[in-house]
Amino acid sequence: MQSEGDSRRKRPKKKGNRFMRNAKGFAKQGIFGRGTHIDDEQFNYFINILDAMKVGFEDVEERVIMANNVFEQTHDQEIHLASNQIVSKALESLVGFVDDVQLERFFSKFGDNLRPMCSDRFASHVLQKMLEIAFLRGVGKSAVQDTSDAASANKRAKPDAAQEEEEYNLQADFTEDHREKCRQFVLRISKFMLNNLEDFVWDACASHIMRTAILCLVGMHVPKIAFEKGGTEIAKHRKMYSVPDEWQEVMKEFPQRLEMWPQFGDFPYQDHSSSLLGVICLALSVVDKSMLKHFAKKILTIGLLKSNEEEEQKMELDTKIEIKDEDDDDEKKDKVAIDAEADTENKQEEPKLPKVFHHQSSVILLETIMSVAGAKLLIQLYAMLFCNRIGYLARQPGTNFSVQRLLQHIKEVPDFESVFTELQPHVEELLKMGYTGVVSALSAACLRLATKQSQMIAALQSALHVSGDKEKSKLFLTCLIKLKPFEVVTSDESAFVHLHGSLITQHLLQFNKPIFLVNCILDLPATQLAQVFNTPNGSHIVDAFMQSKFIGEKSRERLIRQLDGFYVDLAITRHGSRVFEQCFKAAQDAQKLRMAKELFSKANMLKGSPHGRIIYTKYRLDTYKLSPTQWQESLSKHLDVEQPKETKRKTAKTAADAFKDILS
């Protein structure tokens, strides 16, 4: 499918632990890191710094003190040390916590040697990180835009190093003069990159700095962490800041210059230039939608729609050579004829694909463009690249992700219906091949666009071999959560719940008419239900069941009653305790009393589990024995107090608005 490298997406290897082990091993041979040479004493100092950082710090102050001490050791050797592999990693990890004097010193030293620093495979990492820190300090906390949705989606219980670094640089009390110098540094590096596009577009080191500069110019912050890649996750883990208009104008010059190049059509097929185009599209989606539309159309027409002529010519040449060599042998002639016939059948089945689908770099760029494209551009992308090819692309290892991305972002119902019509006959084959993400994305699109929902359920029933038979239909839920056909599920007694099986089930429960699946859940034995709900993936099915607008109160009550006798088993496990909370929240008062009675009857068992103890404390079961009625009244007040302050503020504001006329 792809002509360059393996078509399958490879997971990035974790380099952190291996790096330290290898560095110490090479030091015994007298090799103190790659790049510029450092002596034994310097190596030991910086390797000890890296070891200390690996252990961690109690607070930010310790990290600031260490950062300033380390940077003091680099006086008059900034460029030399930053070009060493070991020192580069230490400087990159600590530059976010240095004081203004140290950072400005590095601004000056690197500024005098920008060209070699941009192309140095170790110093370039330090320069890229300095650019990020200069951006954060330059814009300040007041420039943070409202990203509450993104923040809540990526919420962490404890802030990591990147979050601590970001908070420090935004909130620390730096002088306005230092912040201005940081802004000037961002602009200087960005303009330097712009003026040296020809040299840096294909440079493995400088292209990363260029991408960071482009994101900074539009106010998009994506933290750089040593040995970790951003990749296609940039759009998910980003924060937005307000930036000067001058910065945005400089950024717009990048696409304006690049699209004039004669090599522009080849950009999507080379890793560094393809990634650069993707970042430019992300940046334009923030500052100029019309320019994004124009730029993406140019990428589509000049680059992505190219035919794969070179590959086809090579295949034709190979075929001619084979036929010529086997001209005199009758048996081989027959074999060639059979092979040629088989190839003809395969060619008839395989549609002629544009070049974009033969290279991983261009496929990833296409996915990025789809994630930021408007409705009209998406229609064009679908019509020119995907139409009448969806079924084939969904079954290929390198392109099924593109089909998923199309399904996630498609906005027009008629276009989606065309996609559904093409994919529907292939649902069973996709499940067999393991490309379950496509089926999950298809069901999610049916839910989002509120169309083809009954056909989706019918397609799944047919694919899992449970349609047309009442007895088989009862096992639809079991087949669906495992994504295995009826014949396999009958002999499978495991509690396994497939991730995509759980997601598809959640989508179906939120469809306009989920009654068939609801009945399948309610007809399942309580033992099996509790077993499913006690798994990481299965527990979320209850969330969808309780929150669906199209499932009635009676069905919810029936499910809650059905789990009677299993609430203790659920409450003492990590995932089951979530299920208990959802059921308790949706239960009527009488049912809540029965659930509390069941838990209290096995209080010792409940308190013996860490998750059970949380449930015991949260629902105040120690007071239940005194008076169940008073317990219920006090519990409702107690749970109200635990509501987030933001929710309370919103509620208070709404109430005030509601009674505004009366109060005035």
XYZ file of C-alpha atoms in Angstrom:
664
model
C 0.000 0.000 0.000
C 2.705 2.477 0.962
C 5.876 2.717 -1.063
C 8.056 4.121 1.713
C 8.715 2.029 4.806
C 6.303 -0.147 6.667
C 2.652 0.728 6.169
C 1.737 0.099 9.798
C 1.916 2.894 12.341
C 4.788 2.241 14.750
C 4.595 3.049 18.446
C 7.365 5.421 19.552
C 9.896 3.749 21.843
C 10.465 5.142 25.346
C 14.007 6.468 25.263
C 14.328 8.030 28.729
C 15.487 4.995 30.742
C 17.675 3.597 27.967
C 19.387 6.964 27.446
C 20.895 7.120 30.953
C 21.983 3.477 30.854
C 23.699 3.905 27.477
C 25.348 7.199 28.477
C 26.980 5.638 31.552
C 28.019 2.600 29.538
C 29.765 4.692 26.861
C 31.433 6.833 29.556
C 33.382 3.747 30.694
C 34.849 3.641 27.177
C 35.840 7.323 27.361
C 32.930 8.541 25.200
C 31.163 11.326 27.114
C 28.097 11.766 24.951
C 27.846 12.499 21.253
C 28.477 15.904 19.742
C 31.163 18.194 21.154
C 33.724 16.701 23.539
C 33.457 17.337 27.283
C 35.863 16.137 29.970
C 35.232 13.493 32.618
C 34.465 16.048 35.361
C 31.852 17.870 33.273
C 30.250 14.593 32.243
C 29.923 13.410 35.862
C 28.434 16.764 36.897
C 25.717 16.770 34.238
C 24.945 13.061 34.545
C 24.405 13.590 38.290
C 22.084 16.490 37.447
C 20.043 14.213 35.174
C 19.899 11.543 37.895
C 18.670 14.123 40.426
C 15.994 15.317 37.986
C 14.847 11.752 37.466
C 14.258 11.401 41.231
C 12.185 14.587 41.169
C 11.828 17.759 43.260
C 9.668 18.549 46.261
C 8.688 21.953 44.925
C 9.349 24.414 42.111
C 11.834 26.428 44.211
C 14.255 23.489 44.324
C 14.049 23.147 40.562
C 14.694 26.913 40.113
C 17.763 26.794 42.379
C 19.177 23.788 40.531
C 18.488 25.360 37.115
C 20.336 28.571 38.017
C 23.283 26.637 39.489
C 23.579 24.461 36.377
C 23.404 27.419 33.988
C 26.088 29.212 36.059
C 28.440 26.349 35.190
C 28.090 27.094 31.482
C 29.635 30.604 31.516
C 31.691 31.245 28.367
C 30.978 27.671 27.192
C 27.287 27.987 26.315
C 27.571 26.965 22.645
C 30.177 24.263 23.221
C 28.264 22.586 26.058
C 24.822 22.891 24.437
C 26.200 20.950 21.449
C 26.911 17.910 23.627
C 24.267 15.177 23.918
C 24.305 14.872 27.735
C 24.512 18.594 28.507
C 21.846 19.398 25.896
C 19.289 17.214 27.650
C 20.048 18.794 31.053
C 19.834 22.350 29.673
C 16.643 21.607 27.752
C 14.955 20.212 30.864
C 15.999 23.128 33.118
C 15.880 26.210 30.861
C 12.231 26.765 31.786
C 13.171 27.489 35.405
C 16.187 29.813 35.059
C 16.077 33.461 36.088
C 15.975 36.362 33.636
C 19.748 37.028 33.665
C 20.680 33.453 32.729
C 18.061 33.195 29.976
C 19.020 36.543 28.432
C 22.672 35.439 28.419
C 21.672 32.376 26.392
C 19.552 34.596 24.097
C 22.662 36.629 23.337
C 25.053 33.687 22.853
C 22.678 31.692 20.661
C 21.647 34.830 18.752
C 25.253 35.346 17.638
C 25.435 31.780 16.271
C 21.910 31.145 15.018
C 22.636 29.307 11.759
C 24.927 26.583 13.186
C 22.735 26.268 16.299
C 19.604 25.628 14.221
C 21.242 22.732 12.404
C 23.113 21.223 15.358
C 21.428 17.983 16.378
C 21.792 18.719 20.109
C 21.956 22.516 20.506
C 18.832 22.829 18.316
C 16.793 21.135 21.072
C 17.942 23.786 23.577
C 17.126 26.574 21.112
C 13.656 25.132 20.460
C 12.968 24.960 24.199
C 14.268 28.523 24.695
C 11.824 29.688 22.025
C 8.936 28.047 23.885
C 9.975 29.581 27.234
C 10.466 33.014 25.656
C 6.945 32.749 24.236
C 5.403 31.905 27.636
C 7.241 34.678 29.448
C 6.558 37.134 26.648
C 2.772 36.695 26.571
C 2.251 36.277 30.345
C -0.728 34.932 32.254
C -3.058 37.731 31.164
C -2.901 36.432 27.568
C -4.406 33.022 28.404
C -7.567 32.421 26.386
C -10.553 30.476 27.719
C -9.833 26.774 27.117
C -11.955 25.318 29.910
C -13.294 22.495 27.718
C -9.838 21.375 26.629
C -8.512 21.682 30.165
C -11.296 19.578 31.675
C -10.906 16.947 28.955
C -7.200 16.536 29.709
C -7.441 16.965 33.473
C -4.717 15.364 35.576
C -4.880 14.610 39.290
C -1.325 15.883 39.807
C 0.438 18.463 37.599
C 3.333 17.026 35.586
C 6.681 18.695 34.828
C 5.347 20.420 31.683
C 2.393 21.921 33.570
C 4.632 23.115 36.435
C 7.006 24.694 33.925
C 4.161 26.460 32.136
C 2.643 27.788 35.371
C 6.026 29.037 36.607
C 6.823 30.973 33.425
C 3.350 32.510 33.271
C 3.048 33.482 36.938
C 6.624 34.277 38.044
C 7.321 37.940 38.761
C 9.554 38.833 35.801
C 10.223 42.466 34.899
C 8.495 44.018 31.915
C 11.929 44.602 30.365
C 12.651 40.840 30.484
C 9.249 40.002 29.018
C 9.883 42.462 26.181
C 13.254 40.816 25.456
C 11.490 37.440 25.351
C 8.967 38.779 22.827
C 11.806 40.182 20.713
C 13.570 36.804 20.811
C 10.453 34.996 19.552
C 10.081 37.483 16.709
C 13.797 37.362 15.864
C 13.924 33.552 15.630
C 10.684 33.482 13.615
C 11.945 36.047 11.096
C 15.287 34.246 10.847
C 13.431 31.034 10.003
C 11.287 32.865 7.460
C 14.313 34.425 5.746
C 16.108 31.057 5.553
C 13.213 28.858 4.434
C 15.199 27.363 1.550
C 17.884 26.077 3.934
C 15.681 24.888 6.786
C 12.547 23.305 5.283
C 14.270 19.951 4.786
C 16.690 20.296 7.725
C 15.928 17.583 10.314
C 16.799 19.871 13.258
C 15.843 23.362 12.067
C 12.411 22.255 10.807
C 11.356 21.482 14.403
C 12.355 24.998 15.501
C 10.436 26.432 12.541
C 7.275 24.550 13.518
C 7.540 25.748 17.134
C 8.030 29.323 15.903
C 4.909 29.130 13.699
C 2.792 27.859 16.605
C 4.166 30.578 18.909
C 3.345 33.297 16.366
C -0.369 32.407 16.530
C -0.410 31.929 20.319
C -0.590 28.127 20.331
C 1.485 26.471 23.052
C 2.457 22.814 22.774
C 5.042 21.847 25.436
C 8.285 20.262 24.237
C 9.396 17.447 26.535
C 12.748 15.729 26.085
C 12.426 12.425 24.189
C 8.697 12.849 23.624
C 7.035 13.577 20.288
C 4.070 15.826 19.545
C 3.015 14.192 16.281
C -0.680 14.261 15.411
C -1.594 14.896 19.054
C -0.704 18.608 18.719
C -4.323 19.608 18.119
C -5.478 17.817 21.285
C -2.912 19.059 23.820
C -2.679 22.740 23.032
C -3.354 25.972 24.879
C -4.165 29.277 23.247
C -2.789 32.713 24.136
C -3.405 36.201 22.779
C -0.453 37.487 20.751
C 0.386 40.787 18.984
C -1.061 41.264 15.491
C 2.468 41.693 14.135
C 3.243 38.064 15.048
C 0.259 36.764 13.117
C 1.250 38.738 10.025
C 4.751 37.224 10.131
C 3.216 33.758 10.400
C 1.058 34.318 7.303
C 4.198 34.916 5.251
C 5.262 31.263 5.692
C 2.407 29.762 3.618
C 2.499 32.688 1.149
C 6.161 32.012 0.348
C 5.988 28.216 0.387
C 3.098 27.941 -2.066
C 5.168 29.855 -4.656
C 7.884 27.188 -4.683
C 8.038 24.800 -7.665
C 8.649 21.896 -5.218
C 5.392 22.613 -3.334
C 3.650 19.599 -4.882
C 6.308 17.254 -3.427
C 6.074 18.618 0.142
C 3.417 16.125 1.349
C 5.672 13.171 0.471
C 8.678 14.109 2.624
C 8.512 13.825 6.412
C 9.815 17.255 7.473
C 8.076 19.338 4.815
C 4.828 17.403 5.319
C 4.899 18.070 9.081
C 5.575 21.749 8.366
C 2.479 21.975 6.138
C 0.400 20.309 8.868
C 1.540 22.827 11.498
C 0.838 25.736 9.121
C -2.710 24.422 8.603
C -3.215 24.231 12.388
C -1.909 27.783 12.789
C -4.090 29.155 9.975
C -7.164 27.534 11.540
C -6.629 29.928 14.456
C -5.816 33.186 12.640
C -7.299 33.097 9.121
C -9.941 30.586 7.992
C -10.126 31.923 4.434
C -6.355 31.639 4.025
C -6.524 28.102 5.436
C -9.138 27.194 2.822
C -6.967 28.594 0.015
C -3.756 26.951 1.320
C -5.388 23.542 1.933
C -6.985 23.630 -1.554
C -3.553 24.256 -3.069
C -2.109 21.297 -1.134
C -5.029 19.188 -2.363
C -4.877 20.148 -6.033
C -1.090 20.350 -6.496
C 0.098 17.689 -4.046
C -2.501 15.218 -2.807
C -4.258 14.582 -6.128
C -1.063 13.464 -7.851
C -1.336 10.053 -9.528
C 1.045 7.305 -8.483
C 2.564 6.983 -11.963
C 6.088 5.985 -10.887
C 4.792 2.956 -8.934
C 2.523 1.873 -11.784
C 5.316 2.153 -14.387
C 7.619 0.091 -12.176
C 4.986 -2.648 -11.775
C 4.364 -2.754 -15.549
C 8.106 -3.055 -16.191
C 8.421 -5.963 -13.727
C 5.523 -7.769 -15.412
C 7.111 -7.397 -18.879
C 10.445 -8.760 -17.655
C 8.803 -11.803 -16.042
C 6.883 -12.691 -19.235
C 10.005 -12.323 -21.393
C 12.105 -14.631 -19.178
C 9.527 -17.433 -19.157
C 8.776 -17.459 -22.859
C 10.118 -20.929 -23.701
C 8.683 -22.976 -20.842
C 5.076 -24.189 -21.284
C 4.509 -24.856 -17.571
C 5.795 -21.457 -16.641
C 3.618 -19.926 -19.358
C 0.544 -21.453 -17.729
C 1.655 -20.171 -14.343
C 2.135 -16.659 -15.729
C -1.319 -16.803 -17.301
C -2.891 -17.836 -13.969
C -0.980 -15.143 -12.068
C -1.917 -12.539 -14.675
C -5.576 -13.530 -14.340
C -5.388 -13.258 -10.541
C -3.673 -9.871 -10.829
C -6.400 -8.683 -13.211
C -9.077 -9.665 -10.657
C -7.218 -7.872 -7.865
C -6.804 -4.775 -10.034
C -10.514 -4.757 -10.769
C -11.239 -4.909 -7.038
C -8.529 -2.369 -6.103
C -9.470 1.177 -7.131
C -6.871 3.479 -8.636
C -5.577 5.535 -5.707
C -3.918 8.952 -5.811
C -0.346 9.220 -4.555
C -1.425 10.604 -1.159
C -2.525 7.152 0.035
C 0.844 5.549 -0.780
C 2.960 7.552 1.704
C 2.523 7.747 5.470
C 3.693 11.387 5.656
C 1.007 12.530 3.193
C -1.687 10.426 4.907
C -0.912 12.116 8.253
C -1.012 15.549 6.560
C -4.404 14.683 5.071
C -5.690 13.726 8.539
C -4.457 17.064 9.943
C -6.192 19.008 7.160
C -9.459 17.120 7.791
C -9.271 17.961 11.504
C -9.231 21.742 10.789
C -11.194 21.923 7.516
C -14.563 23.628 7.222
C -17.681 21.983 5.812
C -17.058 22.992 2.164
C -13.410 21.912 2.153
C -14.372 18.569 3.723
C -16.891 17.999 0.928
C -14.136 18.611 -1.637
C -11.713 16.295 0.173
C -14.345 13.569 0.272
C -15.375 13.988 -3.374
C -11.828 14.089 -4.768
C -10.027 11.567 -2.559
C -12.483 9.240 -0.801
C -15.588 8.881 -2.956
C -15.991 5.282 -4.286
C -12.785 4.292 -2.462
C -13.979 4.325 1.170
C -14.584 0.570 1.412
C -11.115 -0.245 0.095
C -9.296 2.427 2.158
C -11.020 1.317 5.370
C -9.538 -2.166 4.939
C -5.922 -1.037 4.490
C -3.529 -0.755 7.452
C -2.120 2.635 6.420
C -5.325 4.412 5.417
C -8.074 3.202 7.759
C -7.063 6.004 10.149
C -7.859 8.546 7.425
C -11.332 7.035 7.034
C -11.823 7.313 10.811
C -10.746 10.965 10.733
C -13.168 11.657 7.875
C -16.014 10.063 9.852
C -15.100 12.101 12.950
C -15.244 15.426 11.116
C -17.743 15.002 8.264
C -20.461 17.636 8.694
C -22.955 17.215 5.850
C -25.619 14.494 6.202
C -25.852 13.649 2.451
C -22.083 13.079 2.276
C -22.143 10.905 5.376
C -24.998 8.848 3.954
C -22.853 8.189 0.866
C -19.942 7.124 3.097
C -22.262 4.860 5.117
C -23.608 3.218 1.956
C -20.040 2.396 0.885
C -18.951 1.098 4.304
C -22.066 -0.864 5.319
C -21.263 -4.001 3.232
C -17.763 -4.157 4.752
C -18.643 -3.986 8.481
C -18.205 -7.741 9.040
C -14.919 -7.813 7.124
C -13.608 -4.819 9.093
C -14.380 -6.600 12.371
C -12.655 -9.777 11.121
C -9.557 -7.824 10.074
C -9.373 -6.034 13.430
C -10.063 -2.539 12.066
C -12.706 -1.994 14.740
C -11.883 1.729 15.039
C -13.568 2.356 11.683
C -16.792 0.685 12.879
C -16.665 2.689 16.123
C -16.153 5.951 14.175
C -19.061 5.003 11.895
C -21.456 4.476 14.825
C -20.241 7.719 16.451
C -21.003 9.610 13.211
C -24.483 8.046 13.078
C -25.063 9.386 16.595
C -23.580 12.849 15.928
C -25.484 13.436 12.679
C -28.650 11.585 13.833
C -28.980 9.542 10.668
C -28.669 5.896 9.476
C -29.054 4.698 13.071
C -31.417 1.769 12.466
C -29.287 0.687 9.480
C -26.202 0.760 11.714
C -27.836 -1.550 14.256
C -28.956 -3.881 11.444
C -25.430 -3.924 9.946
C -23.931 -4.865 13.320
C -26.505 -7.605 13.879
C -25.726 -9.054 10.465
C -21.948 -8.799 10.984
C -22.174 -10.562 14.366
C -24.521 -13.276 12.959
C -27.429 -12.618 15.335
C -30.045 -11.294 12.899
C -33.194 -13.208 12.013
C -33.233 -15.457 15.098
C -34.812 -14.554 18.450
C -32.510 -16.801 20.480
C -29.408 -15.457 18.785
C -30.657 -11.882 19.134
C -30.591 -12.210 22.920
C -26.795 -12.479 22.733
C -26.443 -9.299 20.667
C -24.995 -7.338 23.620
C -22.462 -10.063 24.447
C -21.354 -10.264 20.803
C -21.212 -6.476 20.561
C -19.053 -5.822 23.638
C -16.617 -8.548 22.575
C -16.911 -7.748 18.831
C -17.028 -11.476 18.101
C -19.656 -13.379 16.060
C -22.320 -15.569 17.681
C -20.457 -18.806 16.918
C -17.362 -17.663 18.831
C -19.183 -16.008 21.754
C -21.117 -19.158 22.696
C -17.870 -20.825 23.752
C -16.302 -17.676 25.271
C -16.976 -17.339 29.008
C -14.375 -14.648 29.702
C -15.259 -11.198 31.087
C -13.353 -9.478 28.258
C -14.919 -6.258 26.941
C -13.394 -4.778 23.772
C -12.659 -1.041 23.935
C -14.370 -0.314 20.619
C -17.144 -2.769 21.496
C -17.858 -0.701 24.607
C -17.753 2.567 22.631
C -20.132 1.223 19.952
C -22.512 0.021 22.681
C -22.449 3.491 24.260
C -23.216 5.088 20.888
C -26.119 2.717 20.232
C -27.615 3.403 23.673
C -27.770 7.103 22.786
C -29.471 6.502 19.424
C -33.037 7.740 18.971
C -34.462 4.199 19.242
C -32.182 2.047 21.405
C -35.003 -0.232 22.653
C -33.590 -3.422 21.081
C -30.207 -3.048 22.807
C -31.864 -1.922 26.049
C -33.930 -5.127 26.109
C -30.785 -7.185 25.429
C -29.126 -5.596 28.482
C -32.155 -6.083 30.709
C -32.584 -9.725 29.608
C -28.989 -10.572 30.500
C -28.507 -12.456 33.837
C -27.530 -10.163 36.713
C -24.341 -12.176 37.346
C -23.132 -11.575 33.795
C -24.139 -7.904 33.912
C -22.170 -7.324 37.114
C -19.182 -9.101 35.557
C -19.310 -6.839 32.484
C -19.803 -3.649 34.514
C -16.820 -4.514 36.713
C -14.377 -4.135 33.810
C -12.621 -0.889 32.772
C -14.381 -0.732 29.387
C -17.699 -2.200 30.498
C -18.230 0.255 33.367
C -18.766 3.140 30.927
C -21.754 1.380 29.357
C -23.703 2.217 32.531
C -22.862 5.924 32.066
C -24.433 5.903 28.608
C -27.455 3.893 29.838
C -28.187 6.320 32.685
C -27.530 9.498 30.680
C -29.265 8.624 27.392
C -32.215 10.897 26.548
C -34.010 8.068 24.772
C -34.030 5.492 27.575
C -37.037 5.774 29.888
C -37.128 5.915 33.693
C -38.723 2.471 33.911
C -35.813 0.883 32.021
C -33.321 2.607 34.320
C -35.185 1.470 37.415
C -35.337 -2.063 36.069
C -31.559 -2.156 35.539
C -30.939 -0.751 39.036
C -33.249 -3.413 40.555
C -31.597 -6.114 38.486
C -28.224 -5.353 40.087
C -29.621 -5.829 43.628
C -27.354 -8.191 45.490
C -24.282 -7.196 43.468
C -23.724 -3.644 44.721
C -21.170 -4.680 47.330
C -19.163 -6.580 44.702
C -19.272 -3.468 42.511
C -18.515 -0.955 45.259
C -15.275 -2.643 46.377
C -13.601 -2.406 42.953
C -12.190 0.580 41.123
C -14.455 0.445 38.082
C -17.458 -1.104 39.801
C -17.559 1.730 42.345
C -18.172 4.135 39.451
C -21.080 1.966 38.339
C -22.511 2.039 41.865
C -22.320 5.847 41.941
C -24.099 6.166 38.587
C -26.857 3.781 39.684
C -27.269 5.515 43.051
C -27.493 8.900 41.349
C -30.273 7.710 39.005
C -32.166 5.668 41.625
C -35.461 6.680 43.289
C -35.503 7.273 47.061
C -36.891 3.843 47.886
C -34.238 2.147 45.765
C -31.489 4.239 47.382
C -32.561 2.924 50.767
C -32.369 -0.676 49.501
C -28.895 -0.057 48.051
C -27.697 1.501 51.335
C -29.144 -1.417 53.308
C -27.280 -3.892 51.090
C -23.982 -2.057 51.557
C -24.450 -1.627 55.297
C -25.167 -5.338 55.751
C -21.630 -6.050 54.528
C -19.931 -2.971 55.964
C -16.787 -4.875 57.017
C -16.277 -6.182 53.501
C -16.845 -2.692 52.144
C -14.351 -1.073 54.532
C -11.783 -3.738 53.669
C -11.322 -2.281 50.191
C -9.829 1.194 49.466
C -12.573 1.914 46.907
C -15.224 0.528 49.249
C -14.007 2.804 52.061
C -14.434 5.824 49.785
C -18.030 4.755 49.042
C -18.678 4.084 52.756
C -17.436 7.568 53.713
C -18.972 9.462 50.803
C -22.461 8.035 51.384
C -22.213 8.314 55.201
C -23.222 4.719 55.803
C -22.125 4.946 59.457
C -25.228 7.100 60.126
C -27.591 4.788 58.215
C -28.075 2.436 61.203
C -29.422 5.225 63.457
C -32.230 6.354 61.168
C -32.529 5.515 57.450
C -34.908 8.467 56.887
C -32.637 11.026 58.552
C -29.657 9.455 56.742
C -31.378 10.079 53.424
C -32.095 13.733 54.248
C -28.584 14.411 55.530
C -27.038 12.579 52.587
C -28.721 14.807 49.997
C -27.401 17.890 51.826
C -23.948 16.319 52.131
C -23.766 15.538 48.397
C -24.930 19.077 47.557
C -22.037 20.503 49.609
C -19.563 18.370 47.624
C -20.656 19.889 44.305
C -17.900 21.871 42.533
C -17.862 25.593 43.324
C -18.110 26.485 39.631
C -21.322 24.504 39.289
C -22.746 26.292 42.331
C -21.812 29.666 40.911
C -23.518 28.843 37.617
C -26.625 27.624 39.470
C -26.738 30.754 41.629
C -26.371 32.972 38.600
C -29.151 31.144 36.771
C -31.453 31.445 39.800
C -30.686 35.149 40.103
C -31.473 35.644 36.435
C -34.727 33.712 36.802
C -35.976 35.929 39.662
C -34.505 39.150 38.318
C -37.878 40.642 37.393
C -39.438 39.745 40.752
C -36.523 41.101 42.797
C -36.483 44.392 40.893
